[in-house]
mmCIF file of C-alpha atoms and ligand atoms in Angstrom:
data_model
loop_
_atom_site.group_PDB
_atom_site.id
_atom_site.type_symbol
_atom_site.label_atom_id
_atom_site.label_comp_id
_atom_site.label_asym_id
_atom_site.label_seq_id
_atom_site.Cartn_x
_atom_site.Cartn_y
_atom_site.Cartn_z
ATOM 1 C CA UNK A 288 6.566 176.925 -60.311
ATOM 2 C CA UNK A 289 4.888 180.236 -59.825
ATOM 3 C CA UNK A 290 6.625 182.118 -57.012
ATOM 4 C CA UNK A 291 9.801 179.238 -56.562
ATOM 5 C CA UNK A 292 13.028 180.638 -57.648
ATOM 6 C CA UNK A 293 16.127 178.301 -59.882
ATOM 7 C CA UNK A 294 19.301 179.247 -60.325
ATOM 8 C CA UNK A 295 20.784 178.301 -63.361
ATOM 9 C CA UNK A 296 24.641 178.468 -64.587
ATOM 10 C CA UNK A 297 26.051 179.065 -67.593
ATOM 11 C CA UNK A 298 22.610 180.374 -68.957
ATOM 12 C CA UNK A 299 24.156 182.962 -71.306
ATOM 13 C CA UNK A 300 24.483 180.225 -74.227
ATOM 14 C CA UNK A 301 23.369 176.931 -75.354
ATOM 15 C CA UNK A 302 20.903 174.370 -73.013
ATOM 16 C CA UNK A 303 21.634 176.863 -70.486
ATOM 17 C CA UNK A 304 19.322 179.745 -72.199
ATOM 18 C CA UNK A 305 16.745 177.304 -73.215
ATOM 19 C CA UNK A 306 16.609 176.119 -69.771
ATOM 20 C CA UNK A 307 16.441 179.108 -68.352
ATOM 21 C CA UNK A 308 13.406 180.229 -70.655
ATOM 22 C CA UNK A 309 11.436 177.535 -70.278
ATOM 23 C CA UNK A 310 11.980 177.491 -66.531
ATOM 24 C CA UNK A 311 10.595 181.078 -66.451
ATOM 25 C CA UNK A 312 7.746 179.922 -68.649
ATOM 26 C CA UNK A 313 6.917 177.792 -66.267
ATOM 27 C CA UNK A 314 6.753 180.284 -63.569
ATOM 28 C CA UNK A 315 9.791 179.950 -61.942
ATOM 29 C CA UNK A 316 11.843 183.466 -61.226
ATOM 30 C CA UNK A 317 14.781 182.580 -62.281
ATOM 31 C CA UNK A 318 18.626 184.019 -61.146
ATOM 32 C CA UNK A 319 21.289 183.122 -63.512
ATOM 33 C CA UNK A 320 24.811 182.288 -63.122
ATOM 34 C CA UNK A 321 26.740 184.418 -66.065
ATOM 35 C CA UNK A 322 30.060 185.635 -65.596
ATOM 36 C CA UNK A 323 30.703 188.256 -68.028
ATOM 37 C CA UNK A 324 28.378 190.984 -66.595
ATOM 38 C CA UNK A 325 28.043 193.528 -69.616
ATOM 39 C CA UNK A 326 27.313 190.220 -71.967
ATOM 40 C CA UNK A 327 25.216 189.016 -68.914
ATOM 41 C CA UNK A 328 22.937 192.385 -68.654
ATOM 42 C CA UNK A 329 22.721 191.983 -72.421
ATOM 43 C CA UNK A 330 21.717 188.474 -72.473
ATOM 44 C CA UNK A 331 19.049 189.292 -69.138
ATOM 45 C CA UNK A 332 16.900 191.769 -71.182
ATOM 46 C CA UNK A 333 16.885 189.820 -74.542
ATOM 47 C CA UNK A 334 15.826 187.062 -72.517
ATOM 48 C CA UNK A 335 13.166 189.199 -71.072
ATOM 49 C CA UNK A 336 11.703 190.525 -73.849
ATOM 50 C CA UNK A 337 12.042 186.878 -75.751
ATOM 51 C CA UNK A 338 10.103 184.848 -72.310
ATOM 52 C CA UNK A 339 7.847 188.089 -71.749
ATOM 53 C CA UNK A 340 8.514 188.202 -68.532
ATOM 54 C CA UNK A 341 10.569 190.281 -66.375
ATOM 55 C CA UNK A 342 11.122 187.260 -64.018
ATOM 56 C CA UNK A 343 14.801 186.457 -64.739
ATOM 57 C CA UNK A 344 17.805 187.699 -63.480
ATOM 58 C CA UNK A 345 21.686 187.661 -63.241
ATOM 59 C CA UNK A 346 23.851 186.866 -60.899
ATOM 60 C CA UNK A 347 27.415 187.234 -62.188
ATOM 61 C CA UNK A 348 29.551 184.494 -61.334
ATOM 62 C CA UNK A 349 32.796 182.770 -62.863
ATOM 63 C CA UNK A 350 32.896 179.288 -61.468
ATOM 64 C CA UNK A 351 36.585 178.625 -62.340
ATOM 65 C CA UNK A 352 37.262 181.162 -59.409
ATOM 66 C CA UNK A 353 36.706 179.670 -55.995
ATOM 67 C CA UNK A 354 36.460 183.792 -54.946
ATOM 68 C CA UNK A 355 34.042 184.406 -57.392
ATOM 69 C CA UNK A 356 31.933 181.676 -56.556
ATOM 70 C CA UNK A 357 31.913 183.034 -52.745
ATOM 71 C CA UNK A 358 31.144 186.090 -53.848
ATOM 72 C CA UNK A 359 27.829 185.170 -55.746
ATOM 73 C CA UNK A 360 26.826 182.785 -53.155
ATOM 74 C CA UNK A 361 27.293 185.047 -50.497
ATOM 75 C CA UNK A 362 25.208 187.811 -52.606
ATOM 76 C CA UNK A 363 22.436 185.117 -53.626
ATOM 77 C CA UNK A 364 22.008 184.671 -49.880
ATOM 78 C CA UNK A 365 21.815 188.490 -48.899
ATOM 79 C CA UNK A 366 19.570 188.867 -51.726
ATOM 80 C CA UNK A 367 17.013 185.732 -52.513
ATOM 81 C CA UNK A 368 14.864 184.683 -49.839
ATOM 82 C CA UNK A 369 14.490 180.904 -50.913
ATOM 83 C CA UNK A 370 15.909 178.724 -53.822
ATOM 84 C CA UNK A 371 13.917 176.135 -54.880
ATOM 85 C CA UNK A 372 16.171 174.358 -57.945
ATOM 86 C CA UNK A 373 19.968 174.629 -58.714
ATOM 87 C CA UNK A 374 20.892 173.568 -62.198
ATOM 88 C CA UNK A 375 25.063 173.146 -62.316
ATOM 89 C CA UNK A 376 24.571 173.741 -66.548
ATOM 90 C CA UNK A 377 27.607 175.585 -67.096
ATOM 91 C CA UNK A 378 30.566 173.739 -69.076
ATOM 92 C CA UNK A 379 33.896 174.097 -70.674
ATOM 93 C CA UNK A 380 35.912 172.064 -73.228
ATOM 94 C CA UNK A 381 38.802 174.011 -73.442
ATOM 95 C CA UNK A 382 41.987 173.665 -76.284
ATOM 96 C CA UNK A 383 45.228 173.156 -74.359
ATOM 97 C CA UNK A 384 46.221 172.858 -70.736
ATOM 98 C CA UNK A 385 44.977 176.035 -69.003
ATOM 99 C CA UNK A 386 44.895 176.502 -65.058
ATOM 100 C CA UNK A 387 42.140 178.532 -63.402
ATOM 101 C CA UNK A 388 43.005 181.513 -60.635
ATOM 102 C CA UNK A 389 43.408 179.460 -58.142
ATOM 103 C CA UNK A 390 46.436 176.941 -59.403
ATOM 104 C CA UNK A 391 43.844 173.696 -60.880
ATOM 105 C CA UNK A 392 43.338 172.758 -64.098
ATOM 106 C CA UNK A 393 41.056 174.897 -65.616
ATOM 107 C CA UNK A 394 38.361 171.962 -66.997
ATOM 108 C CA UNK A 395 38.331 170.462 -63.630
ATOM 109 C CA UNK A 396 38.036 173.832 -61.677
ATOM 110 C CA UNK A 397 35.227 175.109 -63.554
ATOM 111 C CA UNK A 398 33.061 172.245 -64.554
ATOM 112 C CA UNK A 399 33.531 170.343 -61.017
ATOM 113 C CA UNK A 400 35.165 172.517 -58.069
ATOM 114 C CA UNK A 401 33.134 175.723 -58.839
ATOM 115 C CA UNK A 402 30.122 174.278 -58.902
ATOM 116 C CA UNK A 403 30.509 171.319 -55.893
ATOM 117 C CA UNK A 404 31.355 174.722 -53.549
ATOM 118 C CA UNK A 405 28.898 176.538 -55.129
ATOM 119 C CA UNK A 406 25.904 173.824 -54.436
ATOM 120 C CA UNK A 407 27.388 173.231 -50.646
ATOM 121 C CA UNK A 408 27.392 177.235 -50.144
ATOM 122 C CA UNK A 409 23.818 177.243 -51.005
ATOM 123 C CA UNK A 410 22.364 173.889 -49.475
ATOM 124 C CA UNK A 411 21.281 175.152 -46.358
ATOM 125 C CA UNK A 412 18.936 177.607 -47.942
ATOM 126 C CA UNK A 413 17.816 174.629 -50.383
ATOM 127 C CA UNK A 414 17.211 172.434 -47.578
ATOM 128 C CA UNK A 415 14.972 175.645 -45.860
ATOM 129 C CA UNK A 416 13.163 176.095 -49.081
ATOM 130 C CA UNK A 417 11.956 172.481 -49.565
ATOM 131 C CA UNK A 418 11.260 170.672 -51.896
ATOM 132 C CA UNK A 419 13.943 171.691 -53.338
ATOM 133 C CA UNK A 420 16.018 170.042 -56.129
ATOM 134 C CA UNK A 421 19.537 169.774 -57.372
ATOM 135 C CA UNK A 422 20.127 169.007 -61.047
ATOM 136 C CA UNK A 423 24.012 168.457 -62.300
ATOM 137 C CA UNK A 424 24.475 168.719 -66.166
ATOM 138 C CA UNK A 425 27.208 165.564 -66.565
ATOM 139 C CA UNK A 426 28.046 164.147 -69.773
ATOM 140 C CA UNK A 427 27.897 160.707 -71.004
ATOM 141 C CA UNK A 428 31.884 160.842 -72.046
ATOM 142 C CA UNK A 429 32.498 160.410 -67.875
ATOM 143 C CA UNK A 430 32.461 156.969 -68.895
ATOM 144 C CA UNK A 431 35.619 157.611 -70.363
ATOM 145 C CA UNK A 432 36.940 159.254 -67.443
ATOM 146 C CA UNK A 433 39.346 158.016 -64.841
ATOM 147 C CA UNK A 434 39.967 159.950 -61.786
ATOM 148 C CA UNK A 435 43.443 161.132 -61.444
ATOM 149 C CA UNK A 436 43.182 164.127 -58.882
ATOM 150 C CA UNK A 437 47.033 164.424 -59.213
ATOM 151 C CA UNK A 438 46.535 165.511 -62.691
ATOM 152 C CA UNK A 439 44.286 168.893 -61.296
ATOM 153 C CA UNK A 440 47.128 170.224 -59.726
ATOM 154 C CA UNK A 441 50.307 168.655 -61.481
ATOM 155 C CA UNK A 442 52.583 170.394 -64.012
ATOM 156 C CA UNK A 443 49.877 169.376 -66.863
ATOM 157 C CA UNK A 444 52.382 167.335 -69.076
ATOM 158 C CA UNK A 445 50.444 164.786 -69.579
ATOM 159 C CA UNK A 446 47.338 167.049 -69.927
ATOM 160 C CA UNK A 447 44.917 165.876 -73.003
ATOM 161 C CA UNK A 448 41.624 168.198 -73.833
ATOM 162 C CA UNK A 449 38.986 164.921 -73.900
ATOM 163 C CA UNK A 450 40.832 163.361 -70.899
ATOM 164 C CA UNK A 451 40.229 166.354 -68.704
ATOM 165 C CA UNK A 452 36.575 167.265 -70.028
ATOM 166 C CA UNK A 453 35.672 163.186 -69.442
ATOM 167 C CA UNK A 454 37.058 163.506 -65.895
ATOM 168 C CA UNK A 455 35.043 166.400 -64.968
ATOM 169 C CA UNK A 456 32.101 165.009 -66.167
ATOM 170 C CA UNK A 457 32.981 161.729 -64.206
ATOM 171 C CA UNK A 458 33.370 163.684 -61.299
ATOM 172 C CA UNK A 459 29.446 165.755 -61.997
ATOM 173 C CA UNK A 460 27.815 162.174 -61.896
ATOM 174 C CA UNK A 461 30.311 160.929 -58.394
ATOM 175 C CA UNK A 462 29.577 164.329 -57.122
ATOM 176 C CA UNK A 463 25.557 163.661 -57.502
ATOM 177 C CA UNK A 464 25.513 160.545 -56.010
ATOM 178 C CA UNK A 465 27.625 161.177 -52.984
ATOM 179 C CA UNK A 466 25.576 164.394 -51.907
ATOM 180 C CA UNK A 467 22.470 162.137 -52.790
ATOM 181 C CA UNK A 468 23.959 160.212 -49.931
ATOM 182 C CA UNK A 469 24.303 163.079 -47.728
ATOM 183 C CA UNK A 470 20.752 164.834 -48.448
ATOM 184 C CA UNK A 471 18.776 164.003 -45.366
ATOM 185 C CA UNK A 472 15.416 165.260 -45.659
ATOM 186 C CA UNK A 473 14.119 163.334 -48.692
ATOM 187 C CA UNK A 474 12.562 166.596 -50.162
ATOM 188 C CA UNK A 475 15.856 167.978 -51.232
ATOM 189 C CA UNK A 476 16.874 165.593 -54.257
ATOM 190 C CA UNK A 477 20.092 165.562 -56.838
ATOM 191 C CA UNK A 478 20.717 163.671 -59.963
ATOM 192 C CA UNK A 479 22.255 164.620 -62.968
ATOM 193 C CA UNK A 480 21.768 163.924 -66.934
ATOM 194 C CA UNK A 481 23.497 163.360 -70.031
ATOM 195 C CA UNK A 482 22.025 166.008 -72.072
ATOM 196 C CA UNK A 483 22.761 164.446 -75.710
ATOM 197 C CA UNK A 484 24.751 165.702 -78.473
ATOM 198 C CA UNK A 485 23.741 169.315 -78.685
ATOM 199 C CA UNK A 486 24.581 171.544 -81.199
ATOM 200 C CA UNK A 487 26.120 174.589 -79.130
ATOM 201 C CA UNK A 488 29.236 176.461 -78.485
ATOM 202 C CA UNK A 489 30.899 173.956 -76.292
ATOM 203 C CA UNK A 490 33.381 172.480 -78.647
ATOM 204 C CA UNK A 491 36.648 174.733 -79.245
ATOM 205 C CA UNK A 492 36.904 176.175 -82.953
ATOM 206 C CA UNK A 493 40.322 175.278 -84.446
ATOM 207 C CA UNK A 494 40.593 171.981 -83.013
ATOM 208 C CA UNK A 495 39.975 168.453 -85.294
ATOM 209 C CA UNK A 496 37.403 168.545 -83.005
ATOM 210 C CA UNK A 497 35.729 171.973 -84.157
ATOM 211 C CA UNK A 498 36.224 170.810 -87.959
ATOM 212 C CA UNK A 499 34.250 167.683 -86.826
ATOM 213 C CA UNK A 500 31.600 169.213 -84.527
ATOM 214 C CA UNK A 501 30.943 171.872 -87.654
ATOM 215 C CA UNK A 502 30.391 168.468 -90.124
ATOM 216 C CA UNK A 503 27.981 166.698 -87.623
ATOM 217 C CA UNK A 504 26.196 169.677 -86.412
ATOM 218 C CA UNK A 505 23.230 169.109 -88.684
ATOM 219 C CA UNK A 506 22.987 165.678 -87.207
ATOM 220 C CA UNK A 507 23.206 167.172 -83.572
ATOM 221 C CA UNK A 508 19.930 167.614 -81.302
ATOM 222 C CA UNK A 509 19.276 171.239 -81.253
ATOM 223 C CA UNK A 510 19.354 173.252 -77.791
ATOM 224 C CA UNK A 511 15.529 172.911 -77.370
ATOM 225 C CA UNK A 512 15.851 169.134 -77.307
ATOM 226 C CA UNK A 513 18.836 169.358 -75.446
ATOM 227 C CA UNK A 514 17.396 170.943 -72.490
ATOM 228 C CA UNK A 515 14.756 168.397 -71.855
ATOM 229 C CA UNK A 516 16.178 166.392 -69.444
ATOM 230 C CA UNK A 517 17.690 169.086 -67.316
ATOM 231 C CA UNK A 518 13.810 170.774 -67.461
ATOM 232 C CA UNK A 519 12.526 166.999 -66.340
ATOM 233 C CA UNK A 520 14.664 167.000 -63.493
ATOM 234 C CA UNK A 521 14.039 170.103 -62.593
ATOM 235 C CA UNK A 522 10.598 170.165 -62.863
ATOM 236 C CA UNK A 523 8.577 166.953 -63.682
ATOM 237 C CA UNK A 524 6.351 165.298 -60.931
ATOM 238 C CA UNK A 525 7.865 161.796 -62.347
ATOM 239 C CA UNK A 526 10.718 162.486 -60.261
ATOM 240 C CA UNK A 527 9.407 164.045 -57.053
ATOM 241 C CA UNK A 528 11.805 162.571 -54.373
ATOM 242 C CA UNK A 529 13.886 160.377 -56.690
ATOM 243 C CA UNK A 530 17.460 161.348 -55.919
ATOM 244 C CA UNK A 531 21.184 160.164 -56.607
ATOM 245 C CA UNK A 532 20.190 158.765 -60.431
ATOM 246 C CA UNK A 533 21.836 159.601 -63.854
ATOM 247 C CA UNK A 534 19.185 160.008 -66.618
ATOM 248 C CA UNK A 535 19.855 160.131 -70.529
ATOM 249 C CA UNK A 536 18.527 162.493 -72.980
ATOM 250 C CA UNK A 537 15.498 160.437 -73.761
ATOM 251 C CA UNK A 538 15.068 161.098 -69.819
ATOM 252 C CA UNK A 539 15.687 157.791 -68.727
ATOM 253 C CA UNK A 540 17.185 156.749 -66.067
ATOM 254 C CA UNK A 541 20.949 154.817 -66.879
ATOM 255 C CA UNK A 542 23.389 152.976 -64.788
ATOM 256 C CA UNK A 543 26.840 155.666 -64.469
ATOM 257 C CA UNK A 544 29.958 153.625 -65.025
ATOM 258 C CA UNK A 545 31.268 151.466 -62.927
ATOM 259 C CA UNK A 546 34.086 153.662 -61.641
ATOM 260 C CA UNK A 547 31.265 156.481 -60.956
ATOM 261 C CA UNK A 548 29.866 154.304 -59.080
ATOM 262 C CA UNK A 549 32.459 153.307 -56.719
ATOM 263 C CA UNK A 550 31.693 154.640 -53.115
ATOM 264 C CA UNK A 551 35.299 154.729 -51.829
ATOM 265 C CA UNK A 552 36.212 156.891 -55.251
ATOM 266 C CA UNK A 553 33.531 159.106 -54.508
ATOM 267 C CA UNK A 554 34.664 159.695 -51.231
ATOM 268 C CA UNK A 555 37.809 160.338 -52.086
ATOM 269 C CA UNK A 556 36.603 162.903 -54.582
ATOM 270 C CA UNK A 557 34.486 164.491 -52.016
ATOM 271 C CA UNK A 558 37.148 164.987 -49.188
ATOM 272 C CA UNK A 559 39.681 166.450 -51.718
ATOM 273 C CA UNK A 560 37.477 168.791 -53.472
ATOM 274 C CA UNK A 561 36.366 170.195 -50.008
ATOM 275 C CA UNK A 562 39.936 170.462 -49.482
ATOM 276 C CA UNK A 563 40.769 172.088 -52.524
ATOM 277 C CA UNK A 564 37.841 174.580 -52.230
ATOM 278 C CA UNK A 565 38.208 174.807 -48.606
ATOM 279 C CA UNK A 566 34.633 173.995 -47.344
HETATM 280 N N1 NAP B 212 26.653 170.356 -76.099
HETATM 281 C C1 NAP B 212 26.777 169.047 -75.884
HETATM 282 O O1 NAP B 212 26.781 168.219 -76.835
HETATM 283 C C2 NAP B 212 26.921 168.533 -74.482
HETATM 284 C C3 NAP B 212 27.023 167.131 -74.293
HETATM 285 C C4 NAP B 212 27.136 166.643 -72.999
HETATM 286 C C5 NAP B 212 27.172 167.519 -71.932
HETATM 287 N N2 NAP B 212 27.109 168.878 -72.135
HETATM 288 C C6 NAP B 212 27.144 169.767 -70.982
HETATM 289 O O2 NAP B 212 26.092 170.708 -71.064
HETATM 290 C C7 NAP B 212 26.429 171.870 -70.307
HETATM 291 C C8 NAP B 212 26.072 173.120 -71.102
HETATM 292 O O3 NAP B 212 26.940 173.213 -72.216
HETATM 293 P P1 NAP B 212 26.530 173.811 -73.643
HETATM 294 O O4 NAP B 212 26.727 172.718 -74.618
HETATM 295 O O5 NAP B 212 25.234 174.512 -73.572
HETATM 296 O O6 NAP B 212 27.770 174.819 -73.853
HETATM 297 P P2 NAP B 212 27.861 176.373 -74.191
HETATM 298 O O7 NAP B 212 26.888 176.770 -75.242
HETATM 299 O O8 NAP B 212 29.312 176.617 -74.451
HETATM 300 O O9 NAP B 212 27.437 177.064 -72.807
HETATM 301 C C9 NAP B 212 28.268 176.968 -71.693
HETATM 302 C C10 NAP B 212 27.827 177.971 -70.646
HETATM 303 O O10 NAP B 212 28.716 177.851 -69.509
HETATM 304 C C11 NAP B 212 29.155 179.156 -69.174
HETATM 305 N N3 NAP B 212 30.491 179.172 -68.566
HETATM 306 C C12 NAP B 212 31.648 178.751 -69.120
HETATM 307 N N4 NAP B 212 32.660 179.000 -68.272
HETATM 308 C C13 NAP B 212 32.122 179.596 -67.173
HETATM 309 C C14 NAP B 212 32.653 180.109 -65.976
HETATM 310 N N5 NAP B 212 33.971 180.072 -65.713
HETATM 311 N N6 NAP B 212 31.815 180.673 -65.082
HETATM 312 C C15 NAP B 212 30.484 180.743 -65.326
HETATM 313 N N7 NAP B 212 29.915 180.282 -66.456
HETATM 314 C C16 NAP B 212 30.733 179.715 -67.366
HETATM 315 C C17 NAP B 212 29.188 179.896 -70.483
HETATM 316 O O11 NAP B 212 29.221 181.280 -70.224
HETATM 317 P P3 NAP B 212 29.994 182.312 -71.232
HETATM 318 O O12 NAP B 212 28.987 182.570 -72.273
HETATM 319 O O13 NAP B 212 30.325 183.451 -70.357
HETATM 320 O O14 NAP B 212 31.196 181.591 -71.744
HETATM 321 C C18 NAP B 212 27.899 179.414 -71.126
HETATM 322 O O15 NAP B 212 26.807 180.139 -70.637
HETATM 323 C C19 NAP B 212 27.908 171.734 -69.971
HETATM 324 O O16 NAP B 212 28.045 171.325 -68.633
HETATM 325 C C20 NAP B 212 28.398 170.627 -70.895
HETATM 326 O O17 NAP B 212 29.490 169.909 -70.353
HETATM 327 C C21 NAP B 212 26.987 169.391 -73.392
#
């Protein structure tokens, strides 16, 4: 990895940190997607001093703002002269129907829309820097999710926290394997993972579901182990040119649900996010 550059989001907590270590222990320089800058330039030199190198650094970025996500593509580009792996880490799980800046709900807008413009925005310079590889953090609760794109932008009454998280995630894994499709120079690849049960600060506190994470955290895989398969993808010779596959956190590749699966679904996710994001 010595001289390639990642970008990883949503390295400020969590797999994202641990990824973002070990990818700089592995010799990769290493911009980061944060998007609180003060906590970012905080969380850059403890990082520093905790990889020993000076090889990591910050781009501030919040992905739930289609602006924002302009912005830091447009100043990775002025500023980074190749990028050689994109890891889409960051998450939310919100409590509570929230919409983003730009009018969609806020699960779907950050964990989908930010980071499908933010990946097309910087494919051309992927595709210059090949090999090059694209590695989507998904979830396995997308097999719980259904696809209703008239929920992103309706009045959110029949918003539910799990329902919206699931169909982000569902739309990480369709969102892989349609740009999989696209990719034309098999050197550039994407796939995405399931990274496990991780004990991080993903669930929201004060929900039944923040009582419950806090009870099963001890039985939780801890952030090292949770950023394994992310660091496969992004870095193991195993999968050199294997593109468009969903892998579990024992790194092994897994059939997607059916629905995931479903080309004409896919499609139909891909031409409205590219409206919705104007691409
Ligand atoms: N933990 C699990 O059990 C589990 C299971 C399956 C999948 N995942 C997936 O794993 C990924 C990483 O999650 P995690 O568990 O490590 O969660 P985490 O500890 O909460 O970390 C989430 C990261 O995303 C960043 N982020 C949130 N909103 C953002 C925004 N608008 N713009 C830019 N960055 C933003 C956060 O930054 P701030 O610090 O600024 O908030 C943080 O760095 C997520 O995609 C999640 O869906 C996790």
């Amino acid at each position: 990895m010595s001289e390639r550059i990642c970008l990883i989001t949503g390295a400020t907590s969590g797999i994202g940190t641990v990824t973002a270590r070990e990818m700089a222990n592995a010799g990769g320089g290493g911009g980061r997607g944060g998007r609180q800058g003060a906590r970012g330039g905080g969380r850059r030199d403890e990082l520093r001093n905790r990889c020993n190198t000076q090889a990591i650094d910050i781009l501030e970025c919040d992905l739930a703002s289609l602006d924002s996500v302009r912005k830091a593509a447009e100043s990775y580009l002025a500023d980074w002269p190749r990028l050689d792996v994109l890891i889409n880490n960051a998450g939310i799980m919100p409590r509570g129907f929230q919409r983003s800046v730009d009018g969609f709900e806020l699960t779907f807008a950050t964990n989908h829309l930010g980071p499908f413009l933010l990946t097309n925005l910087l494919l051309p310079l992927l595709e210059q820097s090949a090999p090059a590889r694209i590695v989507n953090v998904a979830s396995r609760a997308h097999q719980r999710g259904v696809l209703d794109l008239e929920g992103v932008i309706d009045d959110g009454s029949r918003h539910n926290d799990m329902r919206s998280y699931s169909r982000s995630k569902l739309a990480n894994v369709m969102f892989t394997l349609a740009l999989a499709r696209r990719l034309k120079n098999p050197e550039v690849t994407c796939n995405c993972l399931h990274p496990g049960v991780v004990a991080t600060n993903i669930i929201p506190r004060g929900s039944w579901m923040g009582v419950a994470g806090k009870l099963l955290r001890p039985f939780m895989l801890s952030e090292d182990r949770g950023s394994e398969s992310s660091l496969y993808l992004a870095l193991s010779d195993a999968v050199a040119g294997s593109s468009g596959g969903y892998y579990d956190e024992h790194k092994k590749l897994r059939a997607p649900s059916a629905l995931a699966r479903e080309l004409d679904a896919q499609e139909r996710l891909w031409t409205k996010s590219a409206q919705w994001v104007a691409l």
